[in-house]
PDB file of C-alpha atoms in Angstrom:
ATOM      1  CA  MET Q   1     120.830-182.123  55.450  1.00 53.00           C
ATOM      2  CA  SER Q   2     123.779-184.161  54.153  1.00 68.00           C
ATOM      3  CA  ARG Q   3     122.430-187.200  56.001  1.00 71.00           C
ATOM      4  CA  VAL Q   4     119.012-186.795  54.361  1.00 70.00           C
ATOM      5  CA  ILE Q   5     120.638-186.514  50.938  1.00 74.00           C
ATOM      6  CA  ARG Q   6     122.747-189.595  51.627  1.00 77.00           C
ATOM      7  CA  TYR Q   7     119.753-191.645  52.757  1.00 77.00           C
ATOM      8  CA  THR Q   8     117.647-190.486  49.808  1.00 84.00           C
ATOM      9  CA  SER Q   9     120.426-191.368  47.388  1.00 86.00           C
ATOM     10  CA  GLY Q  10     120.739-194.794  49.011  1.00 88.00           C
ATOM     11  CA  LEU Q  11     116.986-195.343  48.729  1.00 90.00           C
ATOM     12  CA  ALA Q  12     116.991-194.385  45.051  1.00 91.00           C
ATOM     13  CA  ASN Q  13     119.850-196.745  44.233  1.00 92.00           C
ATOM     14  CA  LEU Q  14     118.305-199.539  46.309  1.00 93.00           C
ATOM     15  CA  LEU Q  15     115.009-199.209  44.436  1.00 94.00           C
ATOM     16  CA  ALA Q  16     116.927-199.229  41.153  1.00 94.00           C
ATOM     17  CA  ILE Q  17     118.657-202.489  42.102  1.00 94.00           C
ATOM     18  CA  ILE Q  18     115.355-204.024  43.200  1.00 95.00           C
ATOM     19  CA  THR Q  19     113.765-202.959  39.913  1.00 95.00           C
ATOM     20  CA  ILE Q  20     116.538-204.582  37.886  1.00 94.00           C
ATOM     21  CA  VAL Q  21     116.173-207.835  39.867  1.00 95.00           C
ATOM     22  CA  ILE Q  22     112.401-207.840  39.329  1.00 96.00           C
ATOM     23  CA  GLU Q  23     112.847-207.115  35.622  1.00 95.00           C
ATOM     24  CA  VAL Q  24     115.289-210.025  35.345  1.00 95.00           C
ATOM     25  CA  ILE Q  25     112.697-212.294  37.000  1.00 96.00           C
ATOM     26  CA  SER Q  26     110.072-211.167  34.500  1.00 95.00           C
ATOM     27  CA  GLY Q  27     112.571-211.780  31.685  1.00 94.00           C
ATOM     28  CA  VAL Q  28     113.119-215.346  32.892  1.00 95.00           C
ATOM     29  CA  ALA Q  29     109.349-215.879  33.022  1.00 95.00           C
ATOM     30  CA  ILE Q  30     108.995-214.573  29.456  1.00 94.00           C
ATOM     31  CA  PHE Q  31     111.760-216.903  28.296  1.00 94.00           C
ATOM     32  CA  MET Q  32     110.040-219.909  29.932  1.00 94.00           C
ATOM     33  CA  LEU Q  33     106.735-218.936  28.333  1.00 93.00           C
ATOM     34  CA  TYR Q  34     108.450-218.758  24.958  1.00 91.00           C
ATOM     35  CA  THR Q  35     109.854-222.273  25.383  1.00 92.00           C
ATOM     36  CA  ILE Q  36     106.315-223.522  26.013  1.00 90.00           C
ATOM     37  CA  VAL Q  37     105.080-221.739  22.876  1.00 88.00           C
ATOM     38  CA  GLU Q  38     107.849-223.285  20.763  1.00 85.00           C
ATOM     39  CA  GLY Q  39     107.368-226.734  22.292  1.00 84.00           C
ATOM     40  CA  ILE Q  40     110.880-226.855  23.785  1.00 84.00           C
ATOM     41  CA  GLN Q  41     111.146-229.378  26.603  1.00 81.00           C
ATOM     42  CA  PHE Q  42     112.331-226.910  29.188  1.00 82.00           C
ATOM     43  CA  ILE Q  43     109.323-226.534  31.479  1.00 85.00           C
ATOM     44  CA  LEU Q  44     105.943-228.236  31.620  1.00 86.00           C
ATOM     45  CA  PRO Q  45     103.066-226.466  29.799  1.00 86.00           C
ATOM     46  CA  ALA Q  46     101.004-226.889  32.963  1.00 88.00           C
ATOM     47  CA  TYR Q  47     102.974-223.995  34.477  1.00 89.00           C
ATOM     48  CA  TRP Q  48     101.766-221.570  31.783  1.00 90.00           C
ATOM     49  CA  ASP Q  49      99.191-219.776  33.944  1.00 91.00           C
ATOM     50  CA  ALA Q  50     101.577-219.446  36.898  1.00 93.00           C
ATOM     51  CA  LEU Q  51     104.301-218.032  34.644  1.00 93.00           C
ATOM     52  CA  VAL Q  52     101.876-215.544  33.055  1.00 93.00           C
ATOM     53  CA  LYS Q  53     100.832-214.317  36.499  1.00 94.00           C
ATOM     54  CA  THR Q  54     104.472-214.027  37.590  1.00 94.00           C
ATOM     55  CA  MET Q  55     105.310-212.098  34.449  1.00 94.00           C
ATOM     56  CA  ALA Q  56     102.346-209.744  34.834  1.00 94.00           C
ATOM     57  CA  VAL Q  57     102.993-209.035  38.526  1.00 95.00           C
ATOM     58  CA  THR Q  58     106.737-208.444  38.119  1.00 96.00           C
ATOM     59  CA  LEU Q  59     106.233-206.148  35.137  1.00 95.00           C
ATOM     60  CA  ALA Q  60     103.543-204.199  36.991  1.00 95.00           C
ATOM     61  CA  VAL Q  61     105.790-203.768  40.048  1.00 96.00           C
ATOM     62  CA  SER Q  62     108.706-202.729  37.826  1.00 95.00           C
ATOM     63  CA  PHE Q  63     106.483-200.195  36.073  1.00 95.00           C
ATOM     64  CA  ILE Q  64     105.328-198.651  39.360  1.00 95.00           C
ATOM     65  CA  ILE Q  65     108.831-198.433  40.851  1.00 95.00           C
ATOM     66  CA  SER Q  66     110.220-197.001  37.607  1.00 94.00           C
ATOM     67  CA  LEU Q  67     107.461-194.392  37.694  1.00 93.00           C
ATOM     68  CA  LEU Q  68     108.568-193.372  41.184  1.00 93.00           C
ATOM     69  CA  LEU Q  69     112.230-193.256  40.191  1.00 92.00           C
ATOM     70  CA  LEU Q  70     111.658-191.165  37.068  1.00 90.00           C
ATOM     71  CA  TYR Q  71     108.960-188.736  38.241  1.00 88.00           C
ATOM     72  CA  THR Q  72     109.744-188.048  41.898  1.00 87.00           C
ATOM     73  CA  PRO Q  73     112.693-186.283  43.581  1.00 85.00           C
ATOM     74  CA  LEU Q  74     114.449-189.674  43.597  1.00 88.00           C
ATOM     75  CA  TYR Q  75     115.151-188.962  39.929  1.00 86.00           C
ATOM     76  CA  GLU Q  76     117.913-186.532  40.887  1.00 83.00           C
ATOM     77  CA  PHE Q  77     119.898-189.185  42.776  1.00 87.00           C
ATOM     78  CA  LEU Q  78     120.254-191.757  39.986  1.00 88.00           C
ATOM     79  CA  PRO Q  79     122.982-191.742  37.326  1.00 88.00           C
ATOM     80  CA  TYR Q  80     121.762-191.071  33.793  1.00 86.00           C
ATOM     81  CA  VAL Q  81     122.942-194.487  32.570  1.00 88.00           C
ATOM     82  CA  THR Q  82     120.994-196.255  35.317  1.00 91.00           C
ATOM     83  CA  LYS Q  83     117.757-194.451  34.455  1.00 91.00           C
ATOM     84  CA  VAL Q  84     118.089-195.218  30.749  1.00 90.00           C
ATOM     85  CA  ALA Q  85     118.929-198.860  31.480  1.00 92.00           C
ATOM     86  CA  LEU Q  86     115.900-199.268  33.765  1.00 92.00           C
ATOM     87  CA  SER Q  87     113.400-197.779  31.326  1.00 93.00           C
ATOM     88  CA  SER Q  88     114.936-199.517  28.290  1.00 93.00           C
ATOM     89  CA  LEU Q  89     114.877-202.978  29.864  1.00 94.00           C
ATOM     90  CA  LEU Q  90     111.338-202.383  31.117  1.00 94.00           C
ATOM     91  CA  ALA Q  91     110.209-201.338  27.628  1.00 94.00           C
ATOM     92  CA  ILE Q  92     111.798-204.361  25.945  1.00 94.00           C
ATOM     93  CA  LEU Q  93     110.302-206.877  28.385  1.00 95.00           C
ATOM     94  CA  THR Q  94     106.893-205.206  28.531  1.00 94.00           C
ATOM     95  CA  LEU Q  95     106.562-205.149  24.738  1.00 94.00           C
ATOM     96  CA  LEU Q  96     107.862-208.704  24.311  1.00 93.00           C
ATOM     97  CA  ALA Q  97     105.373-210.119  26.818  1.00 93.00           C
ATOM     98  CA  PRO Q  98     102.249-209.512  24.654  1.00 91.00           C
ATOM     99  CA  VAL Q  99     104.078-210.975  21.650  1.00 91.00           C
ATOM    100  CA  VAL Q 100     104.819-214.228  23.485  1.00 91.00           C
ATOM    101  CA  VAL Q 101     101.274-214.462  24.851  1.00 89.00           C
ATOM    102  CA  GLY Q 102      99.894-213.623  21.405  1.00 87.00           C
ATOM    103  CA  LEU Q 103     101.976-216.391  19.819  1.00 86.00           C
ATOM    104  CA  TYR Q 104     100.509-218.876  22.289  1.00 84.00           C
ATOM    105  CA  TYR Q 105      96.910-217.968  21.492  1.00 80.00           C
ATOM    106  CA  SER Q 106      97.411-217.379  17.756  1.00 76.00           C
ATOM    107  CA  SER Q 107      97.606-221.105  17.086  1.00 66.00           C
ATOM    108  CA  SER Q 108      94.159-221.672  18.535  1.00 62.00           C
ATOM    109  CA  GLN Q 109      91.826-218.703  18.816  1.00 62.00           C
ATOM    110  CA  GLY Q 110      93.364-215.270  19.163  1.00 58.00           C
ATOM    111  CA  VAL Q 111      95.352-214.052  16.173  1.00 67.00           C
ATOM    112  CA  ILE Q 112      94.128-210.553  17.024  1.00 79.00           C
ATOM    113  CA  TYR Q 113      96.177-210.541  20.248  1.00 81.00           C
ATOM    114  CA  LEU Q 114      99.399-211.004  18.310  1.00 85.00           C
ATOM    115  CA  GLN Q 115      98.433-208.254  15.862  1.00 87.00           C
ATOM    116  CA  PHE Q 116      97.771-205.817  18.688  1.00 88.00           C
ATOM    117  CA  ALA Q 117     101.124-206.735  20.257  1.00 90.00           C
ATOM    118  CA  PHE Q 118     103.000-205.825  17.079  1.00 91.00           C
ATOM    119  CA  LEU Q 119     100.960-202.641  16.681  1.00 91.00           C
ATOM    120  CA  ALA Q 120     101.943-201.666  20.232  1.00 92.00           C
ATOM    121  CA  ILE Q 121     105.602-202.040  19.245  1.00 93.00           C
ATOM    122  CA  VAL Q 122     105.046-199.857  16.177  1.00 93.00           C
ATOM    123  CA  ILE Q 123     103.340-197.200  18.306  1.00 93.00           C
ATOM    124  CA  PHE Q 124     106.181-197.324  20.835  1.00 94.00           C
ATOM    125  CA  LEU Q 125     108.817-196.834  18.128  1.00 93.00           C
ATOM    126  CA  ALA Q 126     106.893-193.978  16.507  1.00 93.00           C
ATOM    127  CA  GLU Q 127     106.245-192.186  19.803  1.00 91.00           C
ATOM    128  CA  THR Q 128     109.866-192.541  20.898  1.00 91.00           C
ATOM    129  CA  ILE Q 129     111.119-191.019  17.651  1.00 91.00           C
ATOM    130  CA  ILE Q 130     108.570-188.187  17.816  1.00 89.00           C
ATOM    131  CA  PHE Q 131     109.298-187.373  21.461  1.00 87.00           C
ATOM    132  CA  TYR Q 132     113.050-187.476  20.933  1.00 85.00           C
ATOM    133  CA  ILE Q 133     112.890-185.173  17.905  1.00 84.00           C
ATOM    134  CA  ILE Q 134     110.618-182.729  19.736  1.00 81.00           C
ATOM    135  CA  TYR Q 135     112.878-182.628  22.792  1.00 76.00           C
ATOM    136  CA  ALA Q 136     116.014-182.362  20.633  1.00 74.00           C
ATOM    137  CA  ILE Q 137     114.559-179.370  18.764  1.00 74.00           C
ATOM    138  CA  ARG Q 138     113.497-177.796  22.049  1.00 69.00           C
ATOM    139  CA  GLY Q 139     116.957-178.367  23.454  1.00 63.00           C
ATOM    140  CA  ARG Q 140     118.614-176.622  20.513  1.00 65.00           C
ATOM    141  CA  LYS Q 141     116.249-173.693  20.818  1.00 63.00           C
ATOM    142  CA  MET Q 142     116.900-173.389  24.509  1.00 63.00           C
ATOM    143  CA  LEU Q 143     120.624-173.122  23.857  1.00 62.00           C
ATOM    144  CA  TYR Q 144     119.905-169.556  22.779  1.00 63.00           C
ATOM    145  CA  VAL Q 145     119.229-168.856  26.425  1.00 64.00           C
ATOM    146  CA  THR Q 146     123.010-168.704  26.827  1.00 63.00           C
ATOM    147  CA  ARG Q 147     122.750-165.207  25.354  1.00 63.00           C
ATOM    148  CA  HIS Q 148     120.560-164.342  28.320  1.00 65.00           C
ATOM    149  CA  ARG Q 149     123.304-165.613  30.600  1.00 65.00           C
ATOM    150  CA  LYS Q 150     125.874-163.439  28.853  1.00 66.00           C
ATOM    151  CA  SER Q 151     123.645-160.380  29.309  1.00 66.00           C
ATOM    152  CA  LEU Q 152     123.259-161.158  32.993  1.00 67.00           C
ATOM    153  CA  GLU Q 153     127.016-161.378  33.390  1.00 69.00           C
ATOM    154  CA  ASP Q 154     127.383-158.007  31.661  1.00 69.00           C
ATOM    155  CA  ILE Q 155     124.821-156.530  34.069  1.00 69.00           C
ATOM    156  CA  SER Q 156     126.727-157.927  37.041  1.00 69.00           C
ATOM    157  CA  ASP Q 157     129.994-156.481  35.763  1.00 70.00           C
ATOM    158  CA  GLY Q 158     128.298-153.107  35.279  1.00 68.00           C
ATOM    159  CA  LEU Q 159     126.921-153.194  38.820  1.00 67.00           C
ATOM    160  CA  ARG Q 160     130.340-153.915  40.257  1.00 68.00           C
ATOM    161  CA  ARG Q 161     131.810-150.929  38.426  1.00 68.00           C
ATOM    162  CA  ILE Q 162     128.938-148.657  39.457  1.00 69.00           C
ATOM    163  CA  ALA Q 163     129.185-149.808  43.072  1.00 64.00           C
ATOM    164  CA  LYS Q 164     132.679-148.336  43.276  1.00 64.00           C
ATOM    165  CA  THR Q 165     131.385-144.838  42.509  1.00 67.00           C
ATOM    166  CA  VAL Q 166     128.019-144.837  44.320  1.00 62.00           C
ATOM    167  CA  LYS Q 167     128.196-143.470  47.844  1.00 61.00           C
ATOM    168  CA  ASP Q 168     124.948-144.927  49.200  1.00 62.00           C
ATOM    169  CA  LYS Q 169     125.114-148.647  48.458  1.00 59.00           C
ATOM    170  CA  LYS Q 170     121.465-149.104  49.461  1.00 63.00           C
ATOM    171  CA  ASP Q 171     120.417-147.466  46.198  1.00 61.00           C
ATOM    172  CA  LEU Q 172     121.822-150.475  44.362  1.00 61.00           C
ATOM    173  CA  ASP Q 173     119.992-153.088  46.447  1.00 66.00           C
ATOM    174  CA  PRO Q 174     116.885-153.295  44.169  1.00 68.00           C
ATOM    175  CA  ILE Q 175     119.086-153.690  41.085  1.00 67.00           C
ATOM    176  CA  VAL Q 176     121.230-156.347  42.740  1.00 67.00           C
ATOM    177  CA  GLU Q 177     118.147-158.255  43.882  1.00 70.00           C
ATOM    178  CA  ALA Q 178     116.668-158.074  40.381  1.00 67.00           C
ATOM    179  CA  SER Q 179     119.928-159.392  38.943  1.00 67.00           C
ATOM    180  CA  ASN Q 180     119.969-162.265  41.450  1.00 69.00           C
ATOM    181  CA  ARG Q 181     116.379-163.188  40.554  1.00 69.00           C
ATOM    182  CA  ALA Q 182     117.317-163.192  36.881  1.00 68.00           C
ATOM    183  CA  PHE Q 183     120.206-165.572  37.565  1.00 67.00           C
ATOM    184  CA  ARG Q 184     117.947-167.901  39.539  1.00 68.00           C
ATOM    185  CA  SER Q 185     115.277-167.920  36.815  1.00 67.00           C
ATOM    186  CA  TRP Q 186     117.949-168.678  34.215  1.00 65.00           C
ATOM    187  CA  GLU Q 187     119.128-171.679  36.226  1.00 65.00           C
ATOM    188  CA  LEU Q 188     115.552-172.967  36.581  1.00 64.00           C
ATOM    189  CA  ILE Q 189     114.927-172.612  32.846  1.00 64.00           C
ATOM    190  CA  ILE Q 190     118.086-174.510  31.934  1.00 62.00           C
ATOM    191  CA  LYS Q 191     117.458-177.228  34.505  1.00 59.00           C
ATOM    192  CA  HIS Q 192     113.812-177.754  33.595  1.00 56.00           C
ATOM    193  CA  GLU Q 193     113.997-177.463  29.821  1.00 56.00           C
ATOM    194  CA  LEU Q 194     117.403-178.857  28.924  1.00 54.00           C
ATOM    195  CA  ILE Q 195     118.271-181.317  31.666  1.00 52.00           C
ATOM    196  CA  GLU Q 196     114.983-182.697  32.981  1.00 52.00           C
ATOM    197  CA  ARG Q 197     112.912-182.808  29.804  1.00 54.00           C
ATOM    198  CA  TRP Q 198     115.572-183.967  27.362  1.00 60.00           C
ATOM    199  CA  ASP Q 199     116.011-187.336  29.034  1.00 75.00           C
ATOM    200  CA  LEU Q 200     115.944-190.585  27.076  1.00 83.00           C
ATOM    201  CA  SER Q 201     114.739-192.580  30.085  1.00 88.00           C
ATOM    202  CA  ARG Q 202     111.582-190.472  30.374  1.00 87.00           C
ATOM    203  CA  ILE Q 203     111.054-190.498  26.608  1.00 89.00           C
ATOM    204  CA  ILE Q 204     111.134-194.316  26.585  1.00 91.00           C
ATOM    205  CA  PHE Q 205     108.850-194.529  29.613  1.00 92.00           C
ATOM    206  CA  GLN Q 206     106.298-192.132  28.127  1.00 91.00           C
ATOM    207  CA  SER Q 207     106.282-194.014  24.815  1.00 92.00           C
ATOM    208  CA  LEU Q 208     105.877-197.306  26.666  1.00 93.00           C
ATOM    209  CA  PHE Q 209     102.932-195.913  28.628  1.00 92.00           C
ATOM    210  CA  ILE Q 210     101.173-194.849  25.418  1.00 92.00           C
ATOM    211  CA  ALA Q 211     101.846-198.207  23.725  1.00 92.00           C
ATOM    212  CA  LEU Q 212     100.525-200.107  26.741  1.00 91.00           C
ATOM    213  CA  ALA Q 213      97.443-197.900  26.906  1.00 90.00           C
ATOM    214  CA  PHE Q 214      96.726-198.728  23.265  1.00 90.00           C
ATOM    215  CA  TYR Q 215      97.251-202.464  23.784  1.00 89.00           C
ATOM    216  CA  VAL Q 216      95.090-202.684  26.916  1.00 87.00           C
ATOM    217  CA  ALA Q 217      92.326-200.564  25.364  1.00 85.00           C
ATOM    218  CA  ALA Q 218      92.354-202.616  22.151  1.00 85.00           C
ATOM    219  CA  ILE Q 219      92.241-205.940  23.991  1.00 84.00           C
ATOM    220  CA  GLY Q 220      89.504-204.655  26.269  1.00 82.00           C
ATOM    221  CA  ILE Q 221      87.369-203.456  23.356  1.00 81.00           C
ATOM    222  CA  VAL Q 222      87.724-206.704  21.419  1.00 78.00           C
ATOM    223  CA  SER Q 223      87.200-208.946  24.438  1.00 76.00           C
ATOM    224  CA  LEU Q 224      84.508-207.130  26.395  1.00 74.00           C
ATOM    225  CA  VAL Q 225      82.500-204.917  24.049  1.00 68.00           C
ATOM    226  CA  VAL Q 226      79.404-206.473  22.545  1.00 64.00           C
ATOM    227  CA  ASP Q 227      77.341-203.507  21.380  1.00 71.00           C
ATOM    228  CA  TYR Q 228      79.655-201.606  19.038  1.00 71.00           C
ATOM    229  CA  GLY Q 229      76.933-199.121  18.093  1.00 74.00           C
ATOM    230  CA  TYR Q 230      76.721-197.970  21.702  1.00 75.00           C
ATOM    231  CA  LEU Q 231      80.544-197.877  21.880  1.00 73.00           C
ATOM    232  CA  ILE Q 232      80.794-195.646  18.799  1.00 74.00           C
ATOM    233  CA  ALA Q 233      78.178-193.193  20.078  1.00 80.00           C
ATOM    234  CA  THR Q 234      79.769-193.034  23.525  1.00 79.00           C
ATOM    235  CA  SER Q 235      83.270-192.605  22.080  1.00 77.00           C
ATOM    236  CA  VAL Q 236      82.190-189.730  19.835  1.00 82.00           C
ATOM    237  CA  ILE Q 237      80.496-187.938  22.732  1.00 89.00           C
ATOM    238  CA  ILE Q 238      83.544-188.418  24.983  1.00 85.00           C
ATOM    239  CA  LEU Q 239      85.827-187.201  22.184  1.00 83.00           C
ATOM    240  CA  PHE Q 240      83.857-183.977  21.716  1.00 85.00           C
ATOM    241  CA  ILE Q 241      83.688-183.335  25.473  1.00 90.00           C
ATOM    242  CA  PHE Q 242      87.402-184.004  25.836  1.00 82.00           C
ATOM    243  CA  ILE Q 243      88.369-181.584  23.059  1.00 85.00           C
ATOM    244  CA  ILE Q 244      86.037-178.851  24.361  1.00 88.00           C
ATOM    245  CA  VAL Q 245      87.269-179.167  27.957  1.00 86.00           C
ATOM    246  CA  LEU Q 246      90.907-179.258  26.847  1.00 79.00           C
ATOM    247  CA  SER Q 247      90.374-176.170  24.663  1.00 82.00           C
ATOM    248  CA  LEU Q 248      88.791-174.278  27.555  1.00 85.00           C
ATOM    249  CA  ILE Q 249      91.649-175.199  29.880  1.00 84.00           C
ATOM    250  CA  ASP Q 250      94.177-174.105  27.257  1.00 77.00           C
ATOM    251  CA  MET Q 251      92.386-170.764  26.774  1.00 81.00           C
ATOM    252  CA  ILE Q 252      92.378-170.117  30.530  1.00 82.00           C
ATOM    253  CA  GLN Q 253      96.057-170.994  30.830  1.00 74.00           C
ATOM    254  CA  SER Q 254      96.940-168.831  27.841  1.00 70.00           C
ATOM    255  CA  GLU Q 255      95.126-165.817  29.310  1.00 72.00           C
ATOM    256  CA  ARG Q 256      96.887-166.293  32.635  1.00 72.00           C
ATOM    257  CA  LEU Q 257     100.263-166.416  30.914  1.00 63.00           C
ATOM    258  CA  ARG Q 258      99.474-163.280  28.898  1.00 65.00           C
ATOM    259  CA  ALA Q 259      98.441-161.486  32.086  1.00 66.00           C
ATOM    260  CA  ILE Q 260     101.695-162.497  33.789  1.00 61.00           C
ATOM    261  CA  ILE Q 261     103.772-161.389  30.807  1.00 53.00           C
ATOM    262  CA  LYS Q 262     102.039-158.022  30.668  1.00 53.00           C
TER     263      LYS Q 262
END
């Protein structure tokens, strides 16, 4: 088991190093693209397309590897600082890339690309603040669970005192097992709610995903959609279906939770 843990930890750290190297490559590509936009004699403009492809591929690979590192068991084997650094650098480079590309096209034909790039940054900032506040409030609320821990400790102390006077120890087995289950559930609650969810690296990654989804959808609509009347009708229908399906799923989940609680 220790060997598996060691190998898994090594894999997680290796992927983190590879991700940082790839992100640095994408950063260099973005810098070269910016020199072309500003007319600095650093690299020939003829390399624009090759640099854009390099930037896009490296950012996509970094995004996929970061997704694996943050949302798989590999997450447990990375230091907190490393995870925050990976997601932060990815967010900065990914949001700067559309700005540089938008600057290039704004001088000729596509001012809208630059506008969407800045809007994506605004959405990222807003989502990050919202997520962080929500998780911070949740974290403070979950601190009240420490009272539950204190009660469990009192129960354990009571069981130890009772065990000294009870002749047949088997009578205490159900109570001891129930106490052990309560301790395990407490640990799961703390781990899931306080440690795993209140993580800046995941907050940044989630905000980046939403900002990118907006940017790609906006560019796709402007570039590919011709019949906006059909788009509006389709969007409204999809919106209604989405809300209805989501409401039904929420009702089913709520009833299941109520049944479990009862």
